[in-house]
CSV table of C-alpha atoms in Angstrom, one decimal:
chain,number,residue,atom,x,y,z
A,177,MET,CA,-107.5,-117.7,70.1
A,178,ASP,CA,-106.2,-120.8,72.0
A,179,GLN,CA,-108.4,-123.8,72.1
A,180,ALA,CA,-108.2,-127.2,73.8
A,181,ILE,CA,-105.6,-129.6,72.4
A,182,VAL,CA,-105.6,-133.4,72.8
A,183,ARG,CA,-102.3,-134.9,71.7
A,184,ARG,CA,-101.1,-138.5,72.2
A,185,SER,CA,-97.4,-138.4,73.2
A,186,GLY,CA,-96.8,-141.6,71.3
A,187,SER,CA,-97.8,-139.9,68.1
A,188,VAL,CA,-95.3,-137.0,68.6
A,189,PRO,CA,-91.9,-137.8,67.0
A,190,ARG,CA,-89.0,-138.4,69.4
A,191,ILE,CA,-86.1,-136.2,68.2
A,192,PRO,CA,-82.5,-135.7,69.4
A,193,ALA,CA,-82.2,-132.6,71.6
A,194,ARG,CA,-79.4,-130.2,71.1
A,195,ARG,CA,-77.6,-131.8,74.1
A,196,PRO,CA,-76.1,-135.3,73.6
A,197,GLY,CA,-78.0,-138.2,75.3
A,198,LEU,CA,-81.3,-136.3,75.5
A,199,PHE,CA,-84.3,-136.8,73.3
A,200,GLU,CA,-87.5,-134.8,73.2
A,201,ARG,CA,-91.1,-135.0,72.2
A,202,ARG,CA,-92.5,-131.4,71.8
A,203,LEU,CA,-96.0,-132.0,73.1
A,204,ILE,CA,-97.2,-128.4,73.2
A,205,THR,CA,-95.4,-125.7,71.2
A,206,PRO,CA,-95.7,-122.0,70.3
A,207,ASP,CA,-97.6,-123.2,67.2
A,208,ASP,CA,-100.3,-124.5,69.6
A,209,THR,CA,-100.5,-121.7,72.2
A,210,THR,CA,-98.8,-118.5,73.4
A,211,GLN,CA,-99.0,-119.6,77.0
A,212,GLN,CA,-96.6,-122.5,77.5
A,213,ASN,CA,-94.4,-125.1,76.0
A,214,ILE,CA,-94.5,-128.7,77.2
A,215,VAL,CA,-91.7,-131.1,76.3
A,216,LEU,CA,-91.3,-134.8,77.3
A,217,VAL,CA,-87.6,-135.5,77.6
A,218,ASP,CA,-85.9,-138.9,77.6
A,219,SER,CA,-82.4,-139.1,79.0
A,220,GLU,CA,-79.6,-141.6,78.8
A,221,PRO,CA,-77.6,-142.2,81.9
A,222,GLY,CA,-74.9,-139.5,82.3
A,223,ALA,CA,-76.6,-137.0,79.9
A,224,HIS,CA,-76.5,-133.5,81.2
A,225,VAL,CA,-77.7,-129.9,80.7
A,226,GLU,CA,-75.0,-127.4,81.4
A,227,TYR,CA,-75.5,-124.8,84.1
A,228,HIS,CA,-77.4,-121.9,82.4
A,229,ARG,CA,-79.7,-119.0,83.1
A,230,VAL,CA,-83.3,-119.1,81.9
A,231,GLY,CA,-85.2,-116.0,80.8
A,232,THR,CA,-88.6,-117.5,81.5
A,233,SER,CA,-90.1,-119.6,84.3
A,234,GLU,CA,-89.7,-123.4,84.0
A,235,SER,CA,-91.0,-126.4,85.9
A,236,LEU,CA,-89.5,-129.9,85.6
A,237,TYR,CA,-91.4,-133.0,86.8
A,238,VAL,CA,-89.4,-136.3,87.0
A,239,LEU,CA,-91.2,-139.3,85.7
A,240,GLU,CA,-88.4,-141.9,85.7
A,241,GLY,CA,-84.7,-142.0,86.9
A,242,ASP,CA,-82.7,-140.0,89.3
A,243,PHE,CA,-81.4,-136.5,88.4
A,244,GLU,CA,-79.0,-134.2,90.1
A,245,ILE,CA,-80.2,-130.6,89.9
A,246,GLU,CA,-77.7,-127.8,90.3
A,247,LEU,CA,-79.4,-124.7,91.6
A,248,GLU,CA,-77.9,-121.4,92.5
A,249,GLY,CA,-75.6,-122.4,95.4
A,250,SER,CA,-76.8,-126.0,96.0
A,251,LYS,CA,-77.4,-129.4,94.5
A,252,GLN,CA,-80.4,-131.7,95.0
A,253,ILE,CA,-81.3,-135.2,93.9
A,254,LEU,CA,-84.7,-135.5,92.2
A,255,ARG,CA,-86.5,-138.8,91.7
A,256,ALA,CA,-89.7,-139.9,90.1
A,257,GLY,CA,-92.6,-137.8,91.5
A,258,ASP,CA,-90.4,-134.8,92.4
A,259,ILE,CA,-90.8,-131.4,90.8
A,260,VAL,CA,-88.7,-128.3,90.7
A,261,HIS,CA,-89.7,-124.8,89.6
A,262,PHE,CA,-87.1,-122.4,88.3
A,263,PRO,CA,-88.2,-118.7,88.5
A,264,VAL,CA,-87.5,-116.2,85.7
A,265,ASN,CA,-83.8,-115.3,85.4
A,266,SER,CA,-82.6,-118.1,87.7
A,267,SER,CA,-79.8,-120.5,86.8
A,268,HIS,CA,-79.7,-124.3,86.9
A,269,GLY,CA,-78.2,-127.4,85.4
A,270,LEU,CA,-79.0,-131.1,85.6
A,271,ARG,CA,-77.4,-134.6,85.1
A,272,CYS,CA,-79.1,-138.0,84.8
A,273,LEU,CA,-77.6,-140.1,87.5
A,274,ASN,CA,-79.5,-143.3,87.1
A,275,GLY,CA,-81.5,-144.0,84.0
A,276,PRO,CA,-82.7,-144.1,81.5
A,277,GLY,CA,-84.5,-141.1,82.9
A,278,ARG,CA,-87.6,-139.1,81.8
A,279,PHE,CA,-89.0,-135.8,82.8
A,280,LEU,CA,-91.7,-133.4,81.7
A,281,LEU,CA,-90.6,-129.8,81.1
A,282,VAL,CA,-93.1,-126.9,81.2
A,283,PHE,CA,-92.0,-123.4,80.4
A,284,ALA,CA,-93.3,-120.1,79.2
A,285,PRO,CA,-92.4,-119.2,75.6
A,286,THR,CA,-89.8,-116.5,75.0
A,287,ASP,CA,-90.9,-113.2,73.4
């Protein structure tokens, strides 16, 4: 059964993500709960996530920097305080325009 978790982000190791220029701290993982994953991502200027389809819902909250988000059929600029939600089976990509940047990514675990 899931229970409350208190975790200090500074105590979570910052590791390179699978995409160059991105670094993550996995704050909440499937080892903690079956409900969601929460990842704090630091981005170097110009780092990007290729356009891709997601199988679960995702929400991205920008903490620092400016990001260009490519959605299905449009592009938007997100700045600190902006949030975007990607529904199940949607496609998106992103690029850090001005940074360093930082965002919080919340998504449902995959089965």
